PDB file of C-alpha atoms in Angstrom:
ATOM      1  CA  MET T   6      13.785  20.494 -51.395  1.00  0.00           C
ATOM      2  CA  PHE T   7      10.622  19.256 -49.706  1.00  0.00           C
ATOM      3  CA  SER T   8      10.230  15.565 -48.895  1.00  0.00           C
ATOM      4  CA  TRP T   9       7.111  13.454 -49.225  1.00  0.00           C
ATOM      5  CA  ASN T  10       6.684  13.681 -45.457  1.00  0.00           C
ATOM      6  CA  ASP T  11       6.836  17.481 -45.646  1.00  0.00           C
ATOM      7  CA  MET T  12       3.749  17.348 -47.848  1.00  0.00           C
ATOM      8  CA  ARG T  13       2.017  15.126 -45.276  1.00  0.00           C
ATOM      9  CA  VAL T  14       3.026  17.462 -42.444  1.00  0.00           C
ATOM     10  CA  LEU T  15       1.615  20.425 -44.384  1.00  0.00           C
ATOM     11  CA  ARG T  16      -1.658  18.544 -44.749  1.00  0.00           C
ATOM     12  CA  ASN T  17      -1.678  17.794 -41.019  1.00  0.00           C
ATOM     13  CA  TYR T  18      -0.955  21.439 -40.093  1.00  0.00           C
ATOM     14  CA  PHE T  19      -3.822  22.498 -42.339  1.00  0.00           C
ATOM     15  CA  GLU T  20      -6.233  20.025 -40.754  1.00  0.00           C
ATOM     16  CA  ASP T  21      -5.170  21.018 -37.221  1.00  0.00           C
ATOM     17  CA  ALA T  22      -5.459  24.761 -37.862  1.00  0.00           C
ATOM     18  CA  ASN T  23      -8.520  26.718 -36.853  1.00  0.00           C
ATOM     19  CA  GLU T  24     -10.870  26.855 -39.830  1.00  0.00           C
ATOM     20  CA  ASP T  25     -10.565  30.663 -39.912  1.00  0.00           C
ATOM     21  CA  PHE T  26      -6.804  30.416 -40.474  1.00  0.00           C
ATOM     22  CA  GLN T  27      -6.453  27.367 -42.712  1.00  0.00           C
ATOM     23  CA  GLU T  28      -5.939  29.457 -45.840  1.00  0.00           C
ATOM     24  CA  ASP T  29      -2.855  30.979 -44.148  1.00  0.00           C
ATOM     25  CA  VAL T  30      -1.119  27.640 -43.495  1.00  0.00           C
ATOM     26  CA  PHE T  31       2.160  27.111 -45.363  1.00  0.00           C
ATOM     27  CA  LEU T  32       5.483  25.360 -44.917  1.00  0.00           C
ATOM     28  CA  MET T  33       8.874  26.908 -45.659  1.00  0.00           C
ATOM     29  CA  ILE T  34      12.337  25.433 -46.079  1.00  0.00           C
ATOM     30  CA  VAL T  35      15.804  26.799 -46.698  1.00  0.00           C
ATOM     31  CA  ASN T  36      17.927  24.637 -48.994  1.00  0.00           C
ATOM     32  CA  ASN T  37      21.640  24.190 -48.398  1.00  0.00           C
ATOM     33  CA  ASP T  38      22.334  26.798 -51.106  1.00  0.00           C
ATOM     34  CA  GLY T  39      20.211  29.397 -49.265  1.00  0.00           C
ATOM     35  CA  THR T  40      17.200  29.201 -51.585  1.00  0.00           C
ATOM     36  CA  VAL T  41      13.948  29.602 -49.649  1.00  0.00           C
ATOM     37  CA  TYR T  42      10.822  27.759 -50.765  1.00  0.00           C
ATOM     38  CA  ALA T  43       7.267  27.855 -49.483  1.00  0.00           C
ATOM     39  CA  LEU T  44       4.571  25.268 -50.000  1.00  0.00           C
ATOM     40  CA  LYS T  45       0.889  26.188 -49.762  1.00  0.00           C
ATOM     41  CA  ILE T  46      -2.258  24.127 -50.147  1.00  0.00           C
ATOM     42  CA  ASN T  47      -4.614  25.236 -52.893  1.00  0.00           C
ATOM     43  CA  ASP T  48      -6.942  22.199 -52.768  1.00  0.00           C
ATOM     44  CA  SER T  49      -7.065  20.484 -49.381  1.00  0.00           C
ATOM     45  CA  GLN T  50      -9.351  17.670 -50.527  1.00  0.00           C
ATOM     46  CA  THR T  51      -7.040  16.755 -53.416  1.00  0.00           C
ATOM     47  CA  LEU T  52      -4.029  16.828 -51.097  1.00  0.00           C
ATOM     48  CA  ASN T  53      -5.736  14.651 -48.506  1.00  0.00           C
ATOM     49  CA  VAL T  54      -6.785  12.063 -51.106  1.00  0.00           C
ATOM     50  CA  ALA T  55      -3.249  11.954 -52.573  1.00  0.00           C
ATOM     51  CA  ILE T  56      -1.576  11.544 -49.170  1.00  0.00           C
ATOM     52  CA  GLU T  57      -3.976   8.812 -48.082  1.00  0.00           C
ATOM     53  CA  TYR T  58      -3.604   7.018 -51.426  1.00  0.00           C
ATOM     54  CA  ASP T  59       0.186   7.076 -51.097  1.00  0.00           C
ATOM     55  CA  LEU T  60       0.078   5.732 -47.548  1.00  0.00           C
ATOM     56  CA  SER T  61      -2.378   2.997 -48.508  1.00  0.00           C
ATOM     57  CA  ASN T  62      -0.192   1.816 -51.377  1.00  0.00           C
ATOM     58  CA  ALA T  63       3.313   2.248 -49.934  1.00  0.00           C
ATOM     59  CA  LYS T  64       5.457  -0.670 -48.849  1.00  0.00           C
ATOM     60  CA  GLY T  65       5.717  -1.147 -45.120  1.00  0.00           C
ATOM     61  CA  SER T  66       3.661  -2.397 -42.217  1.00  0.00           C
ATOM     62  CA  THR T  67       3.770   0.755 -40.075  1.00  0.00           C
ATOM     63  CA  THR T  68       3.076   4.368 -40.938  1.00  0.00           C
ATOM     64  CA  GLN T  69       6.731   5.234 -40.356  1.00  0.00           C
ATOM     65  CA  GLU T  70       7.928   2.460 -42.686  1.00  0.00           C
ATOM     66  CA  LYS T  71       5.537   3.730 -45.364  1.00  0.00           C
ATOM     67  CA  ILE T  72       6.723   7.324 -44.905  1.00  0.00           C
ATOM     68  CA  ASP T  73      10.342   6.172 -45.139  1.00  0.00           C
ATOM     69  CA  PHE T  74       9.537   4.267 -48.338  1.00  0.00           C
ATOM     70  CA  LEU T  75       7.800   7.273 -49.910  1.00  0.00           C
ATOM     71  CA  ASN T  76      10.593   9.655 -48.871  1.00  0.00           C
ATOM     72  CA  GLU T  77      13.186   7.288 -50.335  1.00  0.00           C
ATOM     73  CA  ASN T  78      11.350   7.107 -53.677  1.00  0.00           C
ATOM     74  CA  LEU T  79      11.350  10.891 -53.911  1.00  0.00           C
ATOM     75  CA  ARG T  80      14.997  11.075 -52.798  1.00  0.00           C
ATOM     76  CA  LYS T  81      15.908   8.752 -55.681  1.00  0.00           C
ATOM     77  CA  ASP T  82      14.049  11.034 -58.103  1.00  0.00           C
ATOM     78  CA  TYR T  83      15.946  14.050 -56.733  1.00  0.00           C
ATOM     79  CA  ALA T  84      19.252  12.177 -57.128  1.00  0.00           C
ATOM     80  CA  GLN T  85      18.537  11.474 -60.809  1.00  0.00           C
ATOM     81  CA  ASN T  86      17.798  15.090 -61.744  1.00  0.00           C
ATOM     82  CA  SER T  87      19.812  18.137 -60.704  1.00  0.00           C
ATOM     83  CA  ASN T  88      16.739  20.356 -61.186  1.00  0.00           C
ATOM     84  CA  LEU T  89      15.064  19.802 -57.824  1.00  0.00           C
ATOM     85  CA  GLU T  90      12.234  22.223 -58.596  1.00  0.00           C
ATOM     86  CA  LEU T  91      11.297  20.329 -61.754  1.00  0.00           C
ATOM     87  CA  THR T  92      11.498  16.998 -59.956  1.00  0.00           C
ATOM     88  CA  PHE T  93       9.314  18.256 -57.104  1.00  0.00           C
ATOM     89  CA  LEU T  94       6.698  19.747 -59.415  1.00  0.00           C
ATOM     90  CA  LYS T  95       6.467  16.586 -61.510  1.00  0.00           C
ATOM     91  CA  PHE T  96       6.237  14.306 -58.471  1.00  0.00           C
ATOM     92  CA  PHE T  97       3.562  16.387 -56.718  1.00  0.00           C
ATOM     93  CA  GLU T  98       1.791  17.713 -59.797  1.00  0.00           C
ATOM     94  CA  SER T  99      -1.643  16.441 -58.785  1.00  0.00           C
ATOM     95  CA  TYR T 100      -1.441  16.919 -55.009  1.00  0.00           C
ATOM     96  CA  GLY T 101      -3.283  20.231 -54.705  1.00  0.00           C
ATOM     97  CA  ALA T 102      -0.318  22.259 -53.458  1.00  0.00           C
ATOM     98  CA  THR T 103       1.595  25.222 -54.857  1.00  0.00           C
ATOM     99  CA  LEU T 104       5.355  25.833 -54.752  1.00  0.00           C
ATOM    100  CA  TYR T 105       6.869  29.296 -54.304  1.00  0.00           C
ATOM    101  CA  GLU T 106      10.471  30.519 -54.287  1.00  0.00           C
ATOM    102  CA  ALA T 107      11.618  33.613 -52.428  1.00  0.00           C
ATOM    103  CA  ALA T 108      12.807  36.252 -54.882  1.00  0.00           C
ATOM    104  CA  ASP T 109      14.902  38.146 -52.321  1.00  0.00           C
ATOM    105  CA  GLN T 110      16.670  37.596 -49.018  1.00  0.00           C
ATOM    106  CA  ASN T 111      14.073  39.649 -47.133  1.00  0.00           C
ATOM    107  CA  LEU T 112      11.359  37.162 -48.177  1.00  0.00           C
ATOM    108  CA  SER T 113       9.204  40.094 -49.261  1.00  0.00           C
ATOM    109  CA  ASN T 114       8.891  39.020 -52.912  1.00  0.00           C
ATOM    110  CA  TRP T 115       7.946  35.567 -54.156  1.00  0.00           C
ATOM    111  CA  ASN T 116       7.740  33.666 -57.438  1.00  0.00           C
ATOM    112  CA  LEU T 117       5.159  30.980 -58.184  1.00  0.00           C
ATOM    113  CA  LEU T 118       6.857  27.906 -59.684  1.00  0.00           C
ATOM    114  CA  GLU T 119       4.870  25.750 -62.115  1.00  0.00           C
ATOM    115  CA  LEU T 120       5.470  23.252 -64.893  1.00  0.00           C
ATOM    116  CA  ASN T 121       5.255  24.465 -68.473  1.00  0.00           C
ATOM    117  CA  ASN T 122       2.740  22.848 -70.852  1.00  0.00           C
ATOM    118  CA  ASN T 123       5.250  20.167 -71.890  1.00  0.00           C
ATOM    119  CA  LYS T 124       6.046  19.459 -68.217  1.00  0.00           C
ATOM    120  CA  ASP T 125       9.768  19.634 -68.955  1.00  0.00           C
ATOM    121  CA  GLN T 126      10.633  23.082 -67.566  1.00  0.00           C
ATOM    122  CA  VAL T 127       9.809  25.213 -64.563  1.00  0.00           C
ATOM    123  CA  VAL T 128       8.029  28.493 -65.220  1.00  0.00           C
ATOM    124  CA  SER T 129       8.541  31.229 -62.626  1.00  0.00           C
ATOM    125  CA  THR T 130       5.863  33.909 -62.281  1.00  0.00           C
ATOM    126  CA  THR T 131       6.276  36.932 -60.027  1.00  0.00           C
ATOM    127  CA  CYS T 132       3.596  37.119 -57.341  1.00  0.00           C
ATOM    128  CA  LYS T 133       1.874  40.450 -56.882  1.00  0.00           C
TER     129      LYS T 133
END
């Protein structure tokens, strides 16, 4: 599943992209079980504020030390819950990004993954 640094990299790709193509920026990963996920920004300002807040408040004296600290915190959360999707969505709930899961091996169909109202389950909605 995505790391904290993956979220930062997505933000950086978005900022570096030509303004005409920013809405097309996304990041994909393939988990060790073959599941393919995509991460897309839906609110760049919210994402930027969240990333900068995390970096400002993380332990460490260098950017890399702070990134390592933030990645380790998320890794610990993943280790405590076998539902990586739920853990990811809870951790990054207010970061302005959207998580998708490929619905087939051809990557031609996707499902939007979101938290339910109680924030204790993942709801999968087919994208059209």
